[in-house]
GROMACS .gro file of C-alpha atoms in nm:
model
  351
    1UNK     CA    1   2.859  -3.266   7.228
    2UNK     CA    2   3.160  -3.475   7.189
    3UNK     CA    3   3.002  -3.692   6.893
    4UNK     CA    4   2.812  -3.454   6.671
    5UNK     CA    5   2.474  -3.273   6.699
    6UNK     CA    6   2.122  -3.359   6.771
    7UNK     CA    7   1.823  -3.216   6.601
    8UNK     CA    8   1.448  -3.247   6.724
    9UNK     CA    9   1.202  -3.199   6.424
   10UNK     CA   10   0.840  -3.330   6.392
   11UNK     CA   11   0.837  -3.515   6.719
   12UNK     CA   12   1.203  -3.713   6.624
   13UNK     CA   13   1.515  -3.672   6.757
   14UNK     CA   14   1.815  -3.718   6.492
   15UNK     CA   15   2.171  -3.722   6.540
   16UNK     CA   16   2.409  -3.571   6.278
   17UNK     CA   17   2.783  -3.610   6.239
   18UNK     CA   18   3.059  -3.635   5.965
   19UNK     CA   19   2.836  -3.860   5.756
   20UNK     CA   20   2.594  -3.574   5.718
   21UNK     CA   21   2.872  -3.316   5.615
   22UNK     CA   22   2.965  -3.175   5.976
   23UNK     CA   23   3.322  -3.073   5.930
   24UNK     CA   24   3.393  -3.228   6.258
   25UNK     CA   25   3.248  -3.439   6.570
   26UNK     CA   26   3.308  -3.218   6.832
   27UNK     CA   27   3.075  -2.920   6.855
   28UNK     CA   28   3.184  -2.616   6.989
   29UNK     CA   29   2.902  -2.379   6.929
   30UNK     CA   30   2.590  -2.275   6.732
   31UNK     CA   31   2.491  -1.955   6.553
   32UNK     CA   32   2.181  -1.859   6.357
   33UNK     CA   33   2.014  -1.549   6.215
   34UNK     CA   34   1.634  -1.441   6.155
   35UNK     CA   35   1.589  -1.620   5.835
   36UNK     CA   36   1.667  -1.952   5.977
   37UNK     CA   37   2.021  -2.000   5.883
   38UNK     CA   38   2.221  -2.191   6.112
   39UNK     CA   39   2.598  -2.280   6.143
   40UNK     CA   40   2.794  -2.514   6.360
   41UNK     CA   41   3.135  -2.466   6.504
   42UNK     CA   42   3.311  -2.791   6.521
   43UNK     CA   43   3.673  -2.876   6.612
   44UNK     CA   44   3.750  -2.882   6.261
   45UNK     CA   45   3.592  -2.584   6.104
   46UNK     CA   46   3.218  -2.419   6.038
   47UNK     CA   47   2.946  -2.624   5.904
   48UNK     CA   48   2.630  -2.439   5.731
   49UNK     CA   49   2.283  -2.621   5.720
   50UNK     CA   50   2.101  -2.699   5.421
   51UNK     CA   51   1.737  -2.765   5.496
   52UNK     CA   52   1.668  -2.866   5.116
   53UNK     CA   53   1.953  -3.155   5.104
   54UNK     CA   54   1.937  -3.219   5.472
   55UNK     CA   55   2.285  -3.209   5.490
   56UNK     CA   56   2.584  -2.963   5.630
   57UNK     CA   57   2.847  -2.792   5.428
   58UNK     CA   58   3.196  -2.697   5.524
   59UNK     CA   59   3.222  -2.329   5.454
   60UNK     CA   60   3.545  -2.237   5.635
   61UNK     CA   61   3.855  -2.183   5.434
   62UNK     CA   62   4.054  -2.503   5.460
   63UNK     CA   63   4.385  -2.336   5.433
   64UNK     CA   64   4.512  -2.247   5.679
   65UNK     CA   65   4.247  -2.420   5.874
   66UNK     CA   66   4.189  -2.190   6.167
   67UNK     CA   67   4.074  -2.260   6.541
   68UNK     CA   68   3.778  -2.055   6.568
   69UNK     CA   69   3.589  -2.013   6.887
   70UNK     CA   70   3.264  -1.869   7.026
   71UNK     CA   71   3.195  -1.490   7.054
   72UNK     CA   72   3.088  -1.423   7.414
   73UNK     CA   73   2.768  -1.221   7.539
   74UNK     CA   74   2.505  -1.421   7.353
   75UNK     CA   75   2.685  -1.633   7.096
   76UNK     CA   76   2.643  -1.419   6.803
   77UNK     CA   77   2.905  -1.600   6.598
   78UNK     CA   78   3.256  -1.721   6.607
   79UNK     CA   79   3.620  -1.564   6.588
   80UNK     CA   80   3.986  -1.640   6.549
   81UNK     CA   81   4.307  -1.451   6.554
   82UNK     CA   82   4.474  -1.419   6.234
   83UNK     CA   83   4.788  -1.197   6.212
   84UNK     CA   84   4.717  -0.856   6.317
   85UNK     CA   85   4.346  -0.910   6.278
   86UNK     CA   86   4.059  -1.078   6.422
   87UNK     CA   87   3.859  -1.278   6.158
   88UNK     CA   88   3.488  -1.313   6.272
   89UNK     CA   89   3.193  -1.525   6.121
   90UNK     CA   90   2.882  -1.330   6.206
   91UNK     CA   91   2.544  -1.442   6.058
   92UNK     CA   92   2.666  -1.595   5.732
   93UNK     CA   93   2.975  -1.372   5.676
   94UNK     CA   94   3.327  -1.337   5.749
   95UNK     CA   95   3.431  -1.015   5.876
   96UNK     CA   96   3.778  -0.891   5.956
   97UNK     CA   97   3.861  -0.649   6.258
   98UNK     CA   98   4.210  -0.479   6.257
   99UNK     CA   99   4.371  -0.508   6.592
  100UNK     CA  100   4.514  -0.182   6.734
  101UNK     CA  101   4.901  -0.176   6.674
  102UNK     CA  102   4.962  -0.200   7.055
  103UNK     CA  103   4.822  -0.547   7.032
  104UNK     CA  104   4.920  -0.716   6.729
  105UNK     CA  105   5.205  -0.892   6.881
  106UNK     CA  106   4.964  -1.056   7.181
  107UNK     CA  107   4.761  -1.341   7.218
  108UNK     CA  108   4.401  -1.282   7.249
  109UNK     CA  109   4.236  -1.421   7.570
  110UNK     CA  110   3.884  -1.379   7.443
  111UNK     CA  111   3.630  -1.171   7.211
  112UNK     CA  112   3.291  -1.063   7.269
  113UNK     CA  113   3.045  -0.869   7.028
  114UNK     CA  114   2.780  -0.608   7.153
  115UNK     CA  115   2.445  -0.549   6.979
  116UNK     CA  116   2.582  -0.253   6.775
  117UNK     CA  117   2.842  -0.470   6.608
  118UNK     CA  118   3.139  -0.368   6.804
  119UNK     CA  119   3.409  -0.625   6.874
  120UNK     CA  120   3.558  -0.633   7.220
  121UNK     CA  121   3.883  -0.813   7.293
  122UNK     CA  122   4.115  -0.879   7.556
  123UNK     CA  123   4.465  -1.009   7.526
  124UNK     CA  124   4.618  -1.243   7.804
  125UNK     CA  125   4.759  -0.996   8.033
  126UNK     CA  126   4.411  -0.816   8.071
  127UNK     CA  127   4.452  -0.522   7.834
  128UNK     CA  128   4.122  -0.465   7.613
  129UNK     CA  129   4.009  -0.285   7.319
  130UNK     CA  130   3.700  -0.226   7.132
  131UNK     CA  131   3.677  -0.202   6.762
  132UNK     CA  132   3.353  -0.069   6.588
  133UNK     CA  133   3.195  -0.232   6.285
  134UNK     CA  134   3.366   0.049   6.071
  135UNK     CA  135   3.719  -0.094   6.211
  136UNK     CA  136   3.805   0.185   6.426
  137UNK     CA  137   3.955   0.068   6.733
  138UNK     CA  138   3.990   0.222   7.084
  139UNK     CA  139   4.178   0.105   7.367
  140UNK     CA  140   3.996   0.066   7.704
  141UNK     CA  141   4.205   0.153   8.005
  142UNK     CA  142   4.181   0.205   8.373
  143UNK     CA  143   4.164   0.546   8.284
  144UNK     CA  144   3.911   0.555   8.004
  145UNK     CA  145   3.663   0.265   8.107
  146UNK     CA  146   3.393   0.159   7.865
  147UNK     CA  147   3.050   0.038   7.900
  148UNK     CA  148   2.815  -0.149   7.679
  149UNK     CA  149   2.475  -0.088   7.610
  150UNK     CA  150   2.184  -0.399   7.628
  151UNK     CA  151   1.875  -0.325   7.447
  152UNK     CA  152   1.574  -0.528   7.567
  153UNK     CA  153   1.212  -0.547   7.463
  154UNK     CA  154   1.120  -0.207   7.631
  155UNK     CA  155   1.427  -0.037   7.758
  156UNK     CA  156   1.794  -0.045   7.711
  157UNK     CA  157   2.045  -0.098   8.011
  158UNK     CA  158   2.397  -0.016   8.055
  159UNK     CA  159   2.647  -0.240   8.213
  160UNK     CA  160   3.023  -0.217   8.294
  161UNK     CA  161   3.291  -0.426   8.103
  162UNK     CA  162   3.546  -0.561   8.363
  163UNK     CA  163   3.842  -0.785   8.337
  164UNK     CA  164   3.782  -1.090   8.130
  165UNK     CA  165   3.501  -0.897   7.959
  166UNK     CA  166   3.261  -0.955   8.241
  167UNK     CA  167   2.966  -0.760   8.238
  168UNK     CA  168   2.836  -0.609   8.551
  169UNK     CA  169   2.544  -0.346   8.659
  170UNK     CA  170   2.678  -0.074   8.841
  171UNK     CA  171   2.502   0.152   9.090
  172UNK     CA  172   2.563   0.355   9.368
  173UNK     CA  173   2.417   0.296   9.721
  174UNK     CA  174   2.484   0.474  10.041
  175UNK     CA  175   2.765   0.667   9.885
  176UNK     CA  176   2.915   0.333   9.786
  177UNK     CA  177   2.971   0.192   9.405
  178UNK     CA  178   2.828  -0.173   9.401
  179UNK     CA  179   2.879  -0.399   9.120
  180UNK     CA  180   2.608  -0.679   9.015
  181UNK     CA  181   2.763  -0.952   8.804
  182UNK     CA  182   2.451  -1.148   8.702
  183UNK     CA  183   2.410  -1.517   8.710
  184UNK     CA  184   2.081  -1.466   8.518
  185UNK     CA  185   1.879  -1.189   8.421
  186UNK     CA  186   1.511  -1.166   8.299
  187UNK     CA  187   1.319  -0.878   8.157
  188UNK     CA  188   0.952  -0.849   8.258
  189UNK     CA  189   0.672  -0.724   8.064
  190UNK     CA  190   0.713  -0.374   8.229
  191UNK     CA  191   1.050  -0.344   8.116
  192UNK     CA  192   1.216  -0.437   8.432
  193UNK     CA  193   1.528  -0.631   8.492
  194UNK     CA  194   1.514  -0.920   8.753
  195UNK     CA  195   1.874  -1.017   8.819
  196UNK     CA  196   1.954  -1.338   8.992
  197UNK     CA  197   2.309  -1.350   9.174
  198UNK     CA  198   2.510  -1.598   9.354
  199UNK     CA  199   2.535  -1.501   9.738
  200UNK     CA  200   2.386  -1.136   9.663
  201UNK     CA  201   2.004  -1.198   9.656
  202UNK     CA  202   1.774  -1.073   9.386
  203UNK     CA  203   1.802  -0.741   9.263
  204UNK     CA  204   1.530  -0.532   9.023
  205UNK     CA  205   1.678  -0.273   8.777
  206UNK     CA  206   1.385  -0.068   8.673
  207UNK     CA  207   1.392   0.261   8.450
  208UNK     CA  208   1.783   0.301   8.538
  209UNK     CA  209   1.690   0.273   8.933
  210UNK     CA  210   1.788  -0.073   9.108
  211UNK     CA  211   1.574  -0.200   9.407
  212UNK     CA  212   1.781  -0.443   9.621
  213UNK     CA  213   1.575  -0.753   9.773
  214UNK     CA  214   1.727  -1.014  10.011
  215UNK     CA  215   1.607  -1.138  10.324
  216UNK     CA  216   1.577  -0.832  10.525
  217UNK     CA  217   1.326  -0.717  10.237
  218UNK     CA  218   1.120  -1.024  10.266
  219UNK     CA  219   1.293  -1.274  10.015
  220UNK     CA  220   1.297  -1.626  10.157
  221UNK     CA  221   1.673  -1.651  10.101
  222UNK     CA  222   1.982  -1.503   9.925
  223UNK     CA  223   2.043  -1.762   9.652
  224UNK     CA  224   1.824  -1.700   9.395
  225UNK     CA  225   1.799  -2.002   9.109
  226UNK     CA  226   1.461  -1.957   8.921
  227UNK     CA  227   1.304  -1.655   8.823
  228UNK     CA  228   0.947  -1.632   8.648
  229UNK     CA  229   0.676  -1.378   8.584
  230UNK     CA  230   0.331  -1.523   8.554
  231UNK     CA  231   0.017  -1.379   8.367
  232UNK     CA  232  -0.106  -1.154   8.658
  233UNK     CA  233   0.229  -0.980   8.699
  234UNK     CA  234   0.368  -1.116   9.014
  235UNK     CA  235   0.737  -1.243   8.988
  236UNK     CA  236   0.826  -1.572   9.145
  237UNK     CA  237   1.180  -1.667   9.277
  238UNK     CA  238   1.294  -2.002   9.369
  239UNK     CA  239   1.558  -1.972   9.624
  240UNK     CA  240   1.797  -2.251   9.699
  241UNK     CA  241   1.768  -2.425  10.021
  242UNK     CA  242   1.462  -2.226  10.145
  243UNK     CA  243   1.186  -2.265   9.913
  244UNK     CA  244   0.964  -2.015   9.678
  245UNK     CA  245   0.892  -1.642   9.701
  246UNK     CA  246   0.624  -1.464   9.535
  247UNK     CA  247   0.663  -1.087   9.487
  248UNK     CA  248   0.354  -0.886   9.408
  249UNK     CA  249   0.247  -0.526   9.479
  250UNK     CA  250   0.562  -0.466   9.653
  251UNK     CA  251   0.560  -0.742   9.900
  252UNK     CA  252   0.685  -1.107   9.951
  253UNK     CA  253   0.495  -1.407   9.992
  254UNK     CA  254   0.695  -1.712  10.094
  255UNK     CA  255   0.643  -2.073  10.076
  256UNK     CA  256   0.802  -2.384  10.204
  257UNK     CA  257   0.733  -2.748  10.289
  258UNK     CA  258   0.536  -2.633  10.578
  259UNK     CA  259   0.290  -2.477  10.298
  260UNK     CA  260   0.261  -2.800  10.091
  261UNK     CA  261   0.589  -2.751   9.894
  262UNK     CA  262   0.738  -3.091   9.816
  263UNK     CA  263   1.100  -2.960   9.879
  264UNK     CA  264   1.258  -2.654   9.931
  265UNK     CA  265   1.511  -2.682   9.655
  266UNK     CA  266   1.305  -2.524   9.364
  267UNK     CA  267   1.451  -2.592   9.041
  268UNK     CA  268   1.172  -2.473   8.789
  269UNK     CA  269   0.887  -2.248   8.740
  270UNK     CA  270   0.633  -2.225   8.462
  271UNK     CA  271   0.261  -2.117   8.382
  272UNK     CA  272   0.098  -2.323   8.112
  273UNK     CA  273  -0.171  -2.183   7.872
  274UNK     CA  274  -0.453  -2.320   8.111
  275UNK     CA  275  -0.329  -2.105   8.399
  276UNK     CA  276  -0.158  -2.397   8.601
  277UNK     CA  277   0.137  -2.270   8.776
  278UNK     CA  278   0.410  -2.546   8.787
  279UNK     CA  279   0.684  -2.575   9.019
  280UNK     CA  280   0.988  -2.816   8.994
  281UNK     CA  281   1.170  -2.942   9.305
  282UNK     CA  282   1.405  -3.194   9.430
  283UNK     CA  283   1.096  -3.349   9.594
  284UNK     CA  284   0.890  -3.374   9.236
  285UNK     CA  285   0.639  -3.168   9.056
  286UNK     CA  286   0.371  -2.954   9.231
  287UNK     CA  287   0.101  -2.715   9.082
  288UNK     CA  288   0.022  -2.393   9.274
  289UNK     CA  289  -0.338  -2.364   9.209
  290UNK     CA  290  -0.603  -2.112   9.418
  291UNK     CA  291  -0.341  -2.043   9.709
  292UNK     CA  292  -0.232  -2.416   9.745
  293UNK     CA  293   0.003  -2.661   9.632
  294UNK     CA  294  -0.130  -3.002   9.466
  295UNK     CA  295   0.042  -3.313   9.312
  296UNK     CA  296  -0.057  -3.343   8.954
  297UNK     CA  297  -0.171  -3.653   8.813
  298UNK     CA  298   0.092  -3.633   8.547
  299UNK     CA  299   0.360  -3.649   8.382
  300UNK     CA  300   0.489  -3.989   8.535
  301UNK     CA  301   0.868  -3.934   8.598
  302UNK     CA  302   1.136  -4.176   8.723
  303UNK     CA  303   1.178  -4.121   9.085
  304UNK     CA  304   1.518  -3.988   9.044
  305UNK     CA  305   1.403  -3.739   8.786
  306UNK     CA  306   1.445  -3.374   8.902
  307UNK     CA  307   1.273  -3.117   8.671
  308UNK     CA  308   1.526  -2.854   8.570
  309UNK     CA  309   1.309  -2.680   8.287
  310UNK     CA  310   0.970  -2.675   8.191
  311UNK     CA  311   0.790  -2.528   7.853
  312UNK     CA  312   0.477  -2.565   7.632
  313UNK     CA  313   0.492  -2.588   7.269
  314UNK     CA  314   0.214  -2.425   7.016
  315UNK     CA  315   0.018  -2.757   7.027
  316UNK     CA  316  -0.051  -2.730   7.388
  317UNK     CA  317   0.216  -3.015   7.486
  318UNK     CA  318   0.419  -2.982   7.795
  319UNK     CA  319   0.770  -3.048   7.799
  320UNK     CA  320   0.999  -3.131   8.132
  321UNK     CA  321   1.352  -3.140   8.123
  322UNK     CA  322   1.509  -3.352   8.412
  323UNK     CA  323   1.830  -3.473   8.528
  324UNK     CA  324   1.782  -3.806   8.353
  325UNK     CA  325   1.595  -3.711   8.053
  326UNK     CA  326   1.292  -3.541   7.865
  327UNK     CA  327   0.942  -3.601   7.906
  328UNK     CA  328   0.637  -3.500   7.689
  329UNK     CA  329   0.320  -3.461   7.856
  330UNK     CA  330   0.012  -3.494   7.622
  331UNK     CA  331  -0.352  -3.590   7.645
  332UNK     CA  332  -0.263  -3.714   7.975
  333UNK     CA  333   0.007  -3.949   7.828
  334UNK     CA  334   0.389  -3.930   7.911
  335UNK     CA  335   0.660  -3.997   7.676
  336UNK     CA  336   1.012  -4.024   7.814
  337UNK     CA  337   1.318  -3.976   7.599
  338UNK     CA  338   1.702  -4.044   7.699
  339UNK     CA  339   2.018  -4.044   7.514
  340UNK     CA  340   1.913  -4.421   7.378
  341UNK     CA  341   1.637  -4.206   7.180
  342UNK     CA  342   1.880  -3.952   7.003
  343UNK     CA  343   1.928  -3.705   7.293
  344UNK     CA  344   2.278  -3.537   7.334
  345UNK     CA  345   2.251  -3.577   7.726
  346UNK     CA  346   2.018  -3.695   7.966
  347UNK     CA  347   2.047  -3.374   8.160
  348UNK     CA  348   1.799  -3.102   8.009
  349UNK     CA  349   1.837  -2.764   8.184
  350UNK     CA  350   1.704  -2.523   7.934
  351UNK     CA  351   1.465  -2.483   7.631
   0.00000   0.00000   0.00000
């Protein structure tokens, strides 16, 4: 955010800024590791969180003060171009990657790091290179394109790296090479990847095969916004402007306002620990139960609140992120938080 950082801990929102040791007030990125380490990239440097003191420490060298940027592909850390190298900060350590000699005089447009620790860079004119963890560089050319492996919980997937370090799934269909640039992708419990796109519908990638689902296959519409798998294994999709689809046993079942859906703009999907399936729409919240939609008794939300994200914590409390604030629903009571309570923004889009 533009005025520091906000932490939610033990039920309380707490803002942090320069008075708490942050190097700067404008936060451009966050990074962490499996041991609970937290590092914050600001407009004035990199700060490390110290849980014991409750303060941040500026850990980036001050001379010279370098303009670090966030690494693409999952925000594993930060990077900056320095002379003939790219200096990276990754999980608590500064690492230098030497640029190939063909790029030392160029300005780097962007950098990304894959799961193997290989750094991918692209200069302003579009040329790319990848530099392995042991500092061996390889130019990426149209004659020698490169792919990147993405490892999930069950399988690994290969993605093509295109211009501006844009990753895409590619496959052959009807003797034509098709490219799928994911807007969002989700791995289900069977190891399949569900890829939501803009204007191309929904794709299912499974064991290196791809199934395309669109209106012709029964999907309610082509613009897929939300994807969620319930505990039965069925996959639900919110399709913009048209309603909701449920995919189970190879078949789609579609729902719209005629079936009791409050609105056909579906924005959030979630199944809680009691088995209640929540659906957020532009017309309010609804719960799908026993084949029917019903209006829940709670939470109580402002009339203009559109639920964009839903989750449940370990204590069983339900949280609803809306365009106008954050709702906590516990034991039948609703508590609503906004920027006045310490939120960085009133629009909550993800948990």
